Amino acid sequence: MTATADTIATARGIDVEVRRFGSGEGPDVVWFHGLVGLAEQEPALAALGAQATVHAPLWPGYGEIENEGSIEDMLDFALLGWDIVDGLGLERPHLVGHSFGAMIAAEMACVARNDLDRLVLVAPFGLWLDDHPIPDPFAVVPFELAELLFADPANAAKLVAEGQDLSSDEGLAQFMVQNARRLGTAGKVMFPIPNRRLSKRLYRLTAPTLVVAAGDDALITEPYIDAWQRSIAHASVDTVADAGHLANLEQPDALAAAIASFLFAPGPA
Amino acid sequence: MVNFCWFNLMPWPYLPDDFRENHRSVWVDIDSKLFDPVKGNEVYHTYMDQLEFADALGFDGIGVNEHHANGYGIMPSPNIIAAALARRTSQAALCVIGNSIALYNPPLRVAEEFAMLDVISGGRLVAGFPVGTSMDTNYAYGQIPALTRDKYAEAHDLIIRAWAEDEPFAFDGKYNQLRYVNCWPKPIQRPRPPIYIPGGGSVETWDFCLDHDYNYSYLSFGGYKAGKMLLDGYWNRVAERDKDDSPGRAAFAQIFCVADNDAEAEKLYAEHILYFYNRCLHVYPGFADAPGYRTVKTIKAGVLSQIRRENLRKFATLTWKDLVEGGYVIAGGPDTVREQTEHMIKTLRLGTVFSLLHMGNMPDETTRYSTQLFADKVMPQLKNLWPDYADDDRWWPHPLDDRVVPEQGLDHARRPATKPEVGS
């Protein structure tokens, strides 16, 4: 399934690039990407697109538009998320957030709890447990990323090559610029500790919620999944096996199936 | 008008021989068990004695700086050292290069402490305002990388205004909201002490210095040959901005090792300089540059080789010969050092030289020997390299002529009490 892409305007005046997956049939799903952004090929989103219209906006700093300076804190991100939903003309869509995008999606669901249908949090950042410090994604060198993000580091080369050659100065400079823009932006709510006190607001989260664990995630480990479950009493939990933090790239079909079976199941979740 | 500032980074001199092999980083997550407070007692006093020695030898300035969780800088608060020096010296400028103003809430604290130092020292303060390295600012002190420069700019504006204003004022900043800003005391040097901005190679920093007529200080350990390219860029920018080209606009940090002759220099200093390059610069590259800390413009323009896998071991393999030939270190007999230093000052166009004469694990007596030779046989002939700018006093402190000379007053400080006159 081929993705399409365009740019939408939001009420705040921030233009946002949006990629779309699916034929335009079925319920609307807004996918908020994670720390590393969207890969050129996103097979999990494409698979979801078989049953839904998937809108995947790019957060400021993650696309071509250089507008990241306008976003400074979690309220900016959460309201921009809703501005994007409005800009897309959607009513009560399903929200799926992955990684850092899940942190924002959860915040959105607390801020405007009646404006979404169902919520899926995949390998979500947003909580912090002193006894289980999350490895610091801001203190890694490029050649260490594969180990941090994939269950099988060998998958990294296959899945996120994107023509990037980190052994050349040019390739490295390109990576550094992208990394500075992306992680620089994410750092506004993730640095130095990815906790902006969401836990104080989770009592407001009433939408039916699925938390998806990536079975071999080096970042969001089992104690965090347990903490999410404790924090959102009505949440259900599913696990995608043999997947690191980038489960969307490493086990796209299994991830899409887990999300689809929650979102599109008949009756109350 | 070349100012020589004797600078001590205050390295920890007891990093083990296998430090590079068995420790990830000298900075941020350095093994804190390597610091021994009992040994530290002597280390601090030795280093402060050396700074006082430099004052006595006639160095124009004595310099301290700020690093956090850093094996080559045990000076998280340079103001504490500077305060001690203010009590025990009275001639040299106190160059605090500087306080990382984005780290303090509110940064008014820096305005107050610098004002205290300026008043206690009789107007001898040079105030440095670094953005701070990513290791210090982001990793050790938790500042959000992409907001660090914005916060720095706001802190700068607050401090400058706090010094200049004569009335309390309200400051409604993004990072600091203060209903009553009232810097008390004020510095002796009004409206402000000379300000030095340590920086890397970003055009934004050059422009910031030129906007305010601040000194731009390039503090690297790469030496004057590598520094030339960067300072050429700076001076080109000065020309583009139609600013005068007073050498006072530029400062540079350089390692010096002076001996009777070149061969003796290697014997005396090589081991200690290599300690610095091989152990003290062993920084985990994941801490070098938090994403968002540098502007995209700077990354595109900059040299990124430090994070290349093959370059991670560069410093480990440097030899004494590499260091001397590459200009990392100016070493040798007095004539050699003087010639090269003159060449450096002229070609880089420097008004201030941060002179690194203690490095790594250099013993006290060795440091003093090199320092004395530098003061006696190198510095005097290089003081007046810029006769056209002899009267340009914009970049150096203006102390009180009749300031208190506290180090000569120990007996005075400890004199027995006498009963004061009691009025009727």
XYZ file of C-alpha atoms in Angstrom:
693
model
C 0.000 0.000 0.000
C 1.465 3.322 -1.032
C 1.505 6.196 1.384
C 0.604 9.714 0.380
C 1.927 12.834 1.986
C 0.827 16.413 2.238
C 1.092 19.440 4.493
C -1.775 20.724 6.606
C -2.208 24.030 8.351
C -3.075 24.120 12.040
C -4.932 26.812 13.944
C -1.764 27.891 15.757
C -0.127 28.679 12.442
C 2.221 25.701 12.478
C 2.279 23.740 9.234
C 2.552 19.988 9.699
C 3.551 17.289 7.234
C 1.217 14.299 7.292
C 1.689 10.914 5.673
C -1.397 8.803 5.031
C -1.752 5.064 4.744
C -4.787 3.138 3.500
C -7.422 3.537 0.854
C -9.402 6.134 2.739
C -11.925 3.582 3.934
C -12.521 2.653 7.542
C -12.101 4.494 10.819
C -9.589 7.264 11.254
C -6.423 6.497 13.170
C -3.885 9.203 14.006
C -0.412 7.727 14.495
C 2.028 9.823 16.485
C 5.522 8.632 15.728
C 8.304 8.081 18.204
C 11.824 9.284 18.906
C 13.375 8.441 15.563
C 10.460 9.638 13.431
C 8.950 7.807 10.493
C 11.066 5.551 8.333
C 10.832 5.703 4.567
C 8.870 2.454 4.632
C 6.463 2.005 7.531
C 5.061 -1.491 7.037
C 3.134 -1.448 10.322
C 1.218 1.650 9.282
C 0.675 0.233 5.842
C -0.725 -2.958 7.381
C -3.063 -0.968 9.614
C -4.135 0.911 6.505
C -5.836 -2.237 5.265
C -8.560 -1.626 7.811
C -8.362 2.094 8.519
C -7.318 5.482 7.289
C -4.023 6.130 9.043
C -2.858 9.734 9.386
C 0.743 10.004 10.489
C 1.803 13.600 11.216
C 5.447 14.493 11.625
C 6.269 16.390 14.794
C 8.135 19.669 14.279
C 11.803 18.962 13.691
C 11.117 15.593 12.088
C 10.266 16.699 8.575
C 11.375 19.206 6.027
C 9.623 22.176 7.615
C 11.883 23.968 10.079
C 9.317 25.069 12.630
C 10.548 23.316 15.762
C 11.428 26.544 17.582
C 7.764 27.237 18.253
C 7.281 24.112 20.363
C 8.816 24.324 23.817
C 7.017 22.179 26.352
C 4.517 19.389 26.866
C 1.461 21.624 26.714
C 2.687 22.902 23.344
C 3.025 19.328 22.099
C -0.349 18.160 23.437
C -2.230 21.124 22.044
C -0.420 20.837 18.729
C -1.558 17.203 18.653
C -5.156 18.317 18.978
C -4.618 21.136 16.491
C -3.458 18.467 14.047
C -6.582 16.370 14.664
C -8.677 19.490 14.047
C -6.625 20.400 10.996
C -7.287 16.943 9.587
C -10.998 17.500 10.144
C -11.376 14.397 12.307
C -14.007 13.736 14.991
C -13.070 11.441 17.855
C -10.371 9.476 16.007
C -8.404 6.623 17.488
C -5.015 7.824 18.687
C -1.964 5.597 18.470
C 1.262 6.880 19.956
C 4.629 5.186 19.759
C 7.581 5.876 22.065
C 7.843 9.643 22.575
C 4.655 10.010 20.519
C 2.860 7.828 23.069
C 3.923 10.190 25.840
C 2.225 13.008 23.959
C -0.833 10.939 22.965
C -1.391 10.006 26.611
C -1.135 13.665 27.561
C -3.633 14.557 24.818
C -6.035 11.934 26.148
C -5.813 13.500 29.619
C -6.194 17.059 28.400
C -9.253 16.396 26.192
C -10.544 13.048 27.304
C -13.814 13.157 25.361
C -12.250 13.986 22.017
C -10.855 10.582 21.142
C -12.288 7.125 20.618
C -9.652 4.614 21.656
C -6.002 5.026 22.645
C -3.035 2.782 21.933
C 0.321 3.401 23.594
C 3.183 1.472 21.997
C 6.390 1.291 24.044
C 5.414 4.536 25.734
C 7.754 6.994 27.405
C 6.224 9.267 30.014
C 6.713 7.512 33.349
C 9.885 7.273 35.410
C 10.783 4.653 37.986
C 13.825 5.435 40.104
C 14.570 1.750 40.527
C 14.566 1.155 36.771
C 16.313 4.074 35.095
C 15.680 4.108 31.351
C 18.921 4.108 29.311
C 19.649 7.638 28.118
C 18.723 7.891 24.444
C 20.448 11.287 24.321
C 23.848 9.918 25.250
C 24.573 7.421 22.505
C 26.834 7.615 19.516
C 25.399 6.673 16.124
C 26.972 3.244 15.962
C 25.419 2.296 19.293
C 21.864 3.067 18.237
C 21.110 -0.315 16.712
C 21.713 -2.071 19.986
C 19.460 0.307 21.851
C 16.560 0.254 19.435
C 16.379 -3.273 18.032
C 15.996 -6.707 19.537
C 18.368 -7.961 16.875
C 20.850 -5.192 16.024
C 21.393 -6.795 12.636
C 17.896 -5.640 11.744
C 18.950 -2.016 12.039
C 21.031 -2.075 8.892
C 18.270 -3.710 6.907
C 15.448 -1.550 8.144
C 16.692 1.976 8.628
C 19.492 2.286 6.131
C 17.664 5.128 4.356
C 20.762 5.690 2.295
C 22.652 6.955 5.327
C 26.323 6.181 5.261
C 27.681 7.076 8.665
C 31.237 6.362 7.625
C 31.421 9.381 5.333
C 31.670 12.945 6.607
C 28.724 13.968 4.483
C 26.535 11.109 5.661
C 27.527 11.747 9.226
C 26.835 15.475 8.947
C 23.419 14.723 7.508
C 22.715 12.322 10.337
C 23.916 14.873 12.911
C 21.678 17.582 11.523
C 18.674 15.270 11.509
C 19.505 13.992 14.944
C 19.922 17.506 16.317
C 16.551 18.563 14.937
C 14.687 15.414 15.926
C 16.120 14.585 19.309
C 16.596 18.286 19.995
C 12.836 18.703 19.655
C 11.981 15.531 21.549
C 14.419 16.615 24.243
C 12.121 19.470 25.145
C 9.881 16.925 26.860
C 12.292 13.994 27.194
C 15.558 15.533 28.454
C 17.132 14.786 30.851
C 14.400 12.549 32.303
C 11.381 11.617 30.150
C 8.886 12.532 32.828
C 6.762 15.668 32.644
C 4.487 14.603 35.524
C 1.950 12.871 33.280
C 1.263 10.477 36.138
C -0.510 13.280 38.005
C -2.995 13.611 35.144
C -3.561 10.017 34.138
C -6.681 9.887 36.368
C -8.336 11.885 33.589
C -7.610 9.246 30.971
C -10.935 7.476 30.455
C -10.677 6.364 26.831
C -10.383 2.607 26.294
C -6.633 2.049 26.255
C -4.223 -0.614 25.051
C -0.592 -0.588 26.132
C 1.656 -2.505 23.751
C 4.980 -3.731 25.053
C 7.843 -4.554 22.746
C 9.112 -7.786 24.250
C 12.817 -6.980 23.967
C 12.649 -3.220 24.388
C 15.850 -1.951 26.020
C 14.189 1.379 26.835
C 10.634 0.679 28.002
C 11.065 -2.485 30.001
C 8.588 -4.697 31.811
C 8.449 -2.651 35.039
C 7.287 0.294 32.950
C 4.553 -1.712 31.280
C 3.443 -2.781 34.754
C 3.486 0.842 35.888
C 1.328 1.892 32.958
C -1.124 -0.836 33.796
C -1.263 0.255 37.418
C -1.670 3.893 36.401
C -4.489 3.272 33.911
C -6.659 0.717 35.676
C -8.815 -0.045 32.680
C -5.931 -0.486 30.226
C -5.266 -3.820 28.598
C -1.766 -4.921 27.724
C -0.421 -6.820 24.751
C 3.143 -7.789 23.964
C 4.890 -8.034 20.605
C 7.590 -10.675 20.881
C 11.087 -10.441 19.380
C 10.854 -6.685 19.019
C 12.948 -3.849 20.346
C 11.809 -0.259 20.833
C 11.255 0.096 17.084
C 8.665 -2.684 17.022
C 7.037 -0.901 14.093
C 10.053 -1.795 11.977
C 11.114 -5.054 13.551
C 7.724 -6.805 13.899
C 5.366 -4.672 11.829
C 2.733 -7.321 11.146
C 2.485 -8.486 14.735
C 2.298 -4.901 15.954
C -0.361 -3.963 13.416
C -2.363 -7.065 14.336
C -2.244 -6.249 18.034
C -3.381 -2.688 17.416
C -6.070 -3.701 14.937
C -7.564 -6.339 17.163
C -7.980 -3.729 19.906
C -9.141 -0.808 17.793
C -11.445 -2.594 15.436
C -12.933 -5.223 17.713
C -16.694 -4.910 17.941
C -18.256 -3.740 21.187
C -16.712 -2.056 24.188
C -12.995 -2.496 24.563
C 48.984 45.245 25.846
C 49.201 41.492 25.629
C 47.745 40.119 28.844
C 49.055 36.816 30.133
C 46.674 34.963 32.385
C 48.064 32.000 34.311
C 45.277 29.474 34.124
C 44.749 26.349 36.174
C 42.153 23.829 35.038
C 42.652 21.971 38.323
C 42.870 18.434 36.982
C 42.653 15.446 39.263
C 46.250 14.142 39.186
C 45.516 10.587 40.347
C 43.695 9.017 37.398
C 44.985 5.430 37.176
C 47.283 4.184 34.415
C 44.510 2.026 32.983
C 42.000 4.860 33.038
C 41.422 4.919 29.322
C 41.112 1.179 29.012
C 38.857 0.543 31.965
C 36.775 3.691 32.315
C 34.181 4.979 29.921
C 34.592 8.698 30.424
C 36.540 11.347 32.306
C 33.446 13.486 32.342
C 29.787 13.164 33.376
C 29.850 9.569 34.587
C 33.461 9.452 35.768
C 33.854 6.907 38.550
C 33.418 9.066 41.621
C 35.447 6.630 43.703
C 38.512 7.972 41.882
C 38.200 11.196 43.844
C 39.897 10.991 47.217
C 38.889 13.951 49.408
C 41.916 13.484 51.663
C 44.302 13.855 48.738
C 42.036 16.622 47.464
C 42.875 18.696 50.504
C 46.453 18.973 49.340
C 45.618 19.205 45.647
C 43.401 22.256 46.049
C 45.933 24.089 48.186
C 48.770 23.273 45.810
C 46.781 24.632 42.878
C 45.741 27.781 44.723
C 49.338 28.335 45.841
C 50.397 28.148 42.203
C 47.846 30.785 41.242
C 49.166 33.028 44.005
C 52.706 32.375 42.793
C 51.680 33.541 39.312
C 50.305 36.759 40.815
C 53.609 37.299 42.607
C 55.572 36.717 39.379
C 53.674 39.465 37.601
C 51.243 37.583 35.419
C 48.522 39.996 34.347
C 45.774 37.613 35.355
C 45.103 34.375 37.162
C 42.375 32.196 35.751
C 39.802 29.701 36.907
C 36.837 28.061 35.218
C 33.787 25.875 35.823
C 33.334 22.195 35.073
C 31.070 19.570 36.553
C 31.751 15.879 37.125
C 35.014 16.344 35.259
C 38.300 14.572 35.951
C 40.392 17.424 34.587
C 38.560 20.162 36.434
C 37.771 19.817 40.120
C 36.300 23.304 40.154
C 32.498 23.145 39.920
C 32.440 26.541 41.617
C 35.277 28.752 40.355
C 33.876 31.576 42.456
C 34.991 29.800 45.623
C 38.566 29.635 44.352
C 38.412 33.211 43.091
C 37.167 34.402 46.479
C 40.129 32.762 48.184
C 42.461 34.335 45.625
C 40.881 37.731 46.123
C 41.997 37.544 49.773
C 45.544 36.424 49.037
C 46.462 38.417 45.938
C 46.108 42.048 45.020
C 47.724 42.590 41.626
C 46.581 40.137 38.968
C 43.174 40.298 37.372
C 40.842 37.552 38.599
C 39.730 35.874 35.397
C 36.713 33.688 36.066
C 36.137 32.157 32.628
C 33.550 31.728 33.790
C 30.148 30.985 35.242
C 27.744 28.988 33.071
C 24.912 31.418 33.437
C 22.200 29.174 31.985
C 22.634 26.850 34.963
C 21.644 29.142 37.778
C 18.140 29.863 38.972
C 17.927 32.723 39.046
C 21.130 33.785 37.238
C 20.965 36.884 39.394
C 23.120 34.778 41.708
C 25.965 35.127 39.201
C 25.484 38.902 39.047
C 25.682 39.032 42.833
C 28.689 36.714 43.240
C 30.645 38.398 40.462
C 29.840 41.763 42.020
C 31.120 40.466 45.367
C 34.327 39.234 43.735
C 34.819 42.550 41.977
C 34.293 44.516 45.171
C 36.444 42.257 47.365
C 39.257 42.282 44.785
C 39.125 46.046 44.325
C 37.850 45.854 40.745
C 40.046 43.083 39.377
C 37.361 40.791 37.950
C 37.190 39.554 34.383
C 33.739 37.990 34.012
C 33.394 34.993 31.715
C 29.990 33.859 30.490
C 30.262 30.491 28.752
C 27.238 28.705 27.367
C 29.021 25.722 28.890
C 29.911 22.458 27.267
C 27.203 19.937 26.577
C 28.844 17.657 29.164
C 28.473 20.246 31.893
C 25.302 22.001 30.888
C 23.133 19.228 29.512
C 24.394 15.959 30.914
C 25.711 16.958 34.321
C 23.279 19.810 35.004
C 20.215 18.597 33.113
C 19.476 21.639 30.981
C 17.324 20.914 27.926
C 19.721 21.067 24.973
C 17.493 22.838 22.459
C 16.564 25.525 24.985
C 20.035 26.077 26.473
C 21.023 28.976 24.206
C 17.715 30.717 24.679
C 18.061 30.393 28.422
C 21.659 31.616 28.237
C 20.617 34.712 26.290
C 17.941 35.532 28.840
C 20.362 35.008 31.737
C 22.855 37.336 30.070
C 20.279 40.075 29.638
C 19.197 39.762 33.245
C 22.748 39.944 34.632
C 23.814 42.923 32.528
C 20.675 44.822 33.459
C 21.003 43.866 37.119
C 24.486 45.401 37.173
C 23.568 48.506 35.215
C 20.252 49.574 36.726
C 20.173 51.872 39.706
C 16.631 51.004 40.742
C 14.954 47.656 41.422
C 13.100 46.420 38.349
C 10.733 43.620 37.371
C 12.002 40.963 34.969
C 9.381 38.898 33.141
C 11.502 36.283 31.393
C 10.620 32.917 29.950
C 12.913 31.120 32.393
C 13.128 33.676 35.180
C 10.333 35.739 36.590
C 11.512 38.143 39.248
C 9.301 40.860 40.629
C 12.185 42.669 42.327
C 15.603 42.496 40.698
C 17.970 44.398 42.909
C 21.600 43.354 42.574
C 23.204 44.238 45.874
C 26.163 44.759 45.965
C 27.075 46.278 42.620
C 30.501 45.755 40.995
C 33.210 48.397 41.305
C 33.669 48.323 37.537
C 30.639 50.115 36.103
C 28.574 49.451 34.207
C 30.255 46.046 34.212
C 33.580 44.210 34.420
C 35.166 43.206 31.107
C 33.257 40.247 29.712
C 34.890 37.256 28.029
C 32.844 34.735 26.073
C 34.484 31.329 25.713
C 33.235 29.718 22.543
C 33.758 27.135 19.847
C 33.384 28.172 16.249
C 29.801 29.260 15.870
C 29.045 32.414 13.939
C 26.268 33.134 16.415
C 28.785 33.407 19.266
C 31.070 35.660 17.223
C 28.167 37.956 16.481
C 27.093 37.943 20.113
C 30.585 39.105 21.134
C 30.634 41.768 18.440
C 27.129 42.993 19.262
C 28.257 43.762 22.798
C 32.018 44.340 22.305
C 32.886 41.327 24.432
C 36.134 39.415 24.159
C 35.868 36.135 22.272
C 37.945 33.439 23.955
C 38.751 30.315 22.042
C 39.572 27.724 24.654
C 40.578 24.485 23.026
C 43.337 22.032 23.636
C 44.121 21.853 19.943
C 46.912 24.418 20.075
C 47.665 27.514 18.061
C 48.227 25.893 14.693
C 44.731 24.432 14.628
C 43.329 27.530 16.313
C 44.531 29.783 13.531
C 41.835 28.639 11.121
C 39.092 29.323 13.613
C 40.404 32.730 14.623
C 40.805 33.657 10.956
C 37.082 33.037 10.672
C 36.466 35.235 13.675
C 38.596 38.117 12.387
C 36.887 37.867 9.004
C 33.609 38.240 10.829
C 34.973 41.238 12.745
C 35.839 42.858 9.420
C 32.478 41.999 7.897
C 30.791 43.664 10.831
C 32.917 46.818 10.411
C 34.281 46.550 13.927
C 37.775 47.757 14.851
C 40.350 44.974 14.893
C 41.752 45.527 18.363
C 43.588 42.368 19.453
C 41.728 42.774 22.750
C 38.750 41.224 21.028
C 40.441 37.799 21.043
C 41.859 35.448 23.635
C 43.310 31.983 23.216
C 44.331 29.168 25.541
C 47.744 27.618 24.922
C 49.822 25.044 26.766
C 53.411 26.126 27.502
C 56.327 24.082 28.816
C 59.507 26.048 29.391
C 62.875 24.510 30.273
C 66.537 25.323 29.766
C 66.455 23.741 26.347
C 64.203 21.714 24.071
C 65.521 18.328 25.168
C 65.058 19.151 28.818
C 61.479 20.186 28.123
C 60.617 16.745 26.844
C 62.233 15.090 29.832
C 60.476 17.323 32.320
C 57.031 17.702 30.839
C 56.153 15.016 28.297
C 54.799 12.544 30.831
C 52.468 15.085 32.396
C 51.201 16.580 29.161
C 50.512 13.091 27.840
C 48.622 12.332 31.046
C 46.357 15.201 30.102
C 45.825 14.221 26.475
C 45.633 10.492 27.055
C 43.557 10.373 30.212
C 41.935 13.737 30.865
C 40.460 14.069 27.393
C 39.013 10.577 27.415
C 35.390 11.695 27.090
C 32.701 9.243 26.052
C 31.636 10.629 22.660
C 27.966 10.139 23.491
C 28.394 13.051 25.908
C 30.135 15.336 23.440
C 27.156 16.992 21.923
C 23.577 16.542 23.153
C 21.194 16.674 20.184
C 19.818 20.195 19.998
C 22.722 21.785 21.897
C 24.377 23.059 18.744
C 22.445 24.939 16.123
C 21.898 23.203 12.801
C 23.864 26.024 11.192
C 26.880 25.251 13.361
C 26.682 21.515 12.735
C 26.566 22.073 9.018
C 29.613 24.328 9.231
C 31.488 22.427 11.910
C 33.945 19.644 12.094
C 32.269 16.498 13.332
C 35.193 14.182 13.227
C 35.287 13.736 16.992
C 32.386 11.336 16.942
C 33.758 9.138 14.184
C 34.536 5.698 15.500
C 38.036 5.718 14.077
C 38.811 9.058 15.672
C 37.802 8.160 19.179
C 41.287 7.010 19.993
C 43.089 9.946 18.443
C 44.250 11.515 21.675
C 45.416 8.165 22.997
C 47.965 7.793 20.264
C 49.386 11.315 20.299
C 53.073 11.403 21.143
C 55.149 14.263 22.539
C 56.529 14.820 19.042
C 52.993 15.057 17.637
C 51.990 17.511 20.337
C 54.971 19.800 19.836
C 55.011 19.683 16.045
C 51.245 20.115 15.884
C 51.379 23.206 18.068
C 49.233 21.636 20.776
C 52.071 22.476 23.128
C 54.644 25.237 22.851
C 57.633 23.631 24.539
C 61.364 24.104 24.727
C 64.001 26.489 25.890
C 63.008 30.131 26.487
C 64.036 31.254 22.989
C 61.996 28.555 21.297
C 58.963 29.289 23.416
C 59.273 33.041 22.979
C 59.585 32.835 19.208
C 56.631 30.527 18.816
C 54.521 32.493 21.241
C 55.253 35.730 19.432
C 54.281 34.044 16.192
C 51.071 32.805 17.805
C 50.114 36.186 19.227
C 50.768 37.962 15.963
C 49.143 35.486 13.622
C 46.104 34.790 15.770
C 45.949 38.472 16.748
C 45.599 37.949 20.473
C 45.144 40.460 23.256
C 44.948 37.852 25.986
C 46.783 34.547 26.294
C 45.375 32.025 28.731
C 48.661 30.403 29.635
C 48.321 26.771 30.656
C 51.492 26.040 32.590
C 50.141 23.385 34.877
C 48.689 20.427 33.003
C 47.661 16.909 33.839
C 49.576 15.479 36.767
C 52.478 17.913 36.640
C 54.207 18.104 40.026
C 54.236 21.379 41.886
C 57.964 22.078 41.578
C 57.954 21.297 37.853
C 55.030 23.646 37.366
C 56.760 26.411 39.284
C 59.967 25.974 37.305
C 58.158 26.318 33.993
C 56.070 29.216 35.293
C 59.099 31.113 36.591
C 61.002 30.700 33.324
C 57.956 31.861 31.399
C 57.588 34.921 33.620
C 61.289 35.789 33.510
C 62.315 34.930 29.978
C 59.240 34.770 27.749
C 56.548 37.116 28.944
C 58.451 40.404 29.335
C 59.528 40.575 25.702
C 56.006 39.895 24.457
C 54.058 42.412 26.512
C 54.179 45.199 23.960
C 53.548 43.445 20.701
C 50.620 45.742 19.910
C 51.987 49.296 20.372
C 49.133 50.749 18.325
C 46.697 49.480 20.932
C 48.691 50.324 24.033
C 45.927 52.645 25.210
C 43.038 50.352 24.371
C 41.828 49.439 27.845
C 38.404 48.085 26.946
C 39.246 44.457 27.536
C 40.959 44.394 30.885
C 39.884 45.385 34.404
C 40.159 48.841 35.887
C 40.922 48.215 39.544
C 40.941 50.858 42.234
C 44.348 52.469 42.642
C 44.072 52.484 46.417
C 42.487 49.083 46.841
C 42.927 46.965 49.944
C 46.007 44.742 49.786
C 44.786 41.901 51.994
C 47.626 39.419 51.542
C 50.029 41.827 53.149
C 47.787 42.258 56.121
C 47.818 38.975 58.021
C 49.148 40.669 61.104
C 46.611 43.410 60.640
C 43.782 40.874 60.326
C 44.877 39.077 63.497
C 45.891 42.036 65.642
C 44.694 41.957 69.215
C 41.612 43.926 70.064
C 41.983 47.333 71.626
C 39.216 49.066 73.370
C 37.621 51.655 71.080
C 36.930 55.117 72.246
C 33.634 55.267 74.036
C 31.704 58.460 73.509
C 30.187 60.300 76.411
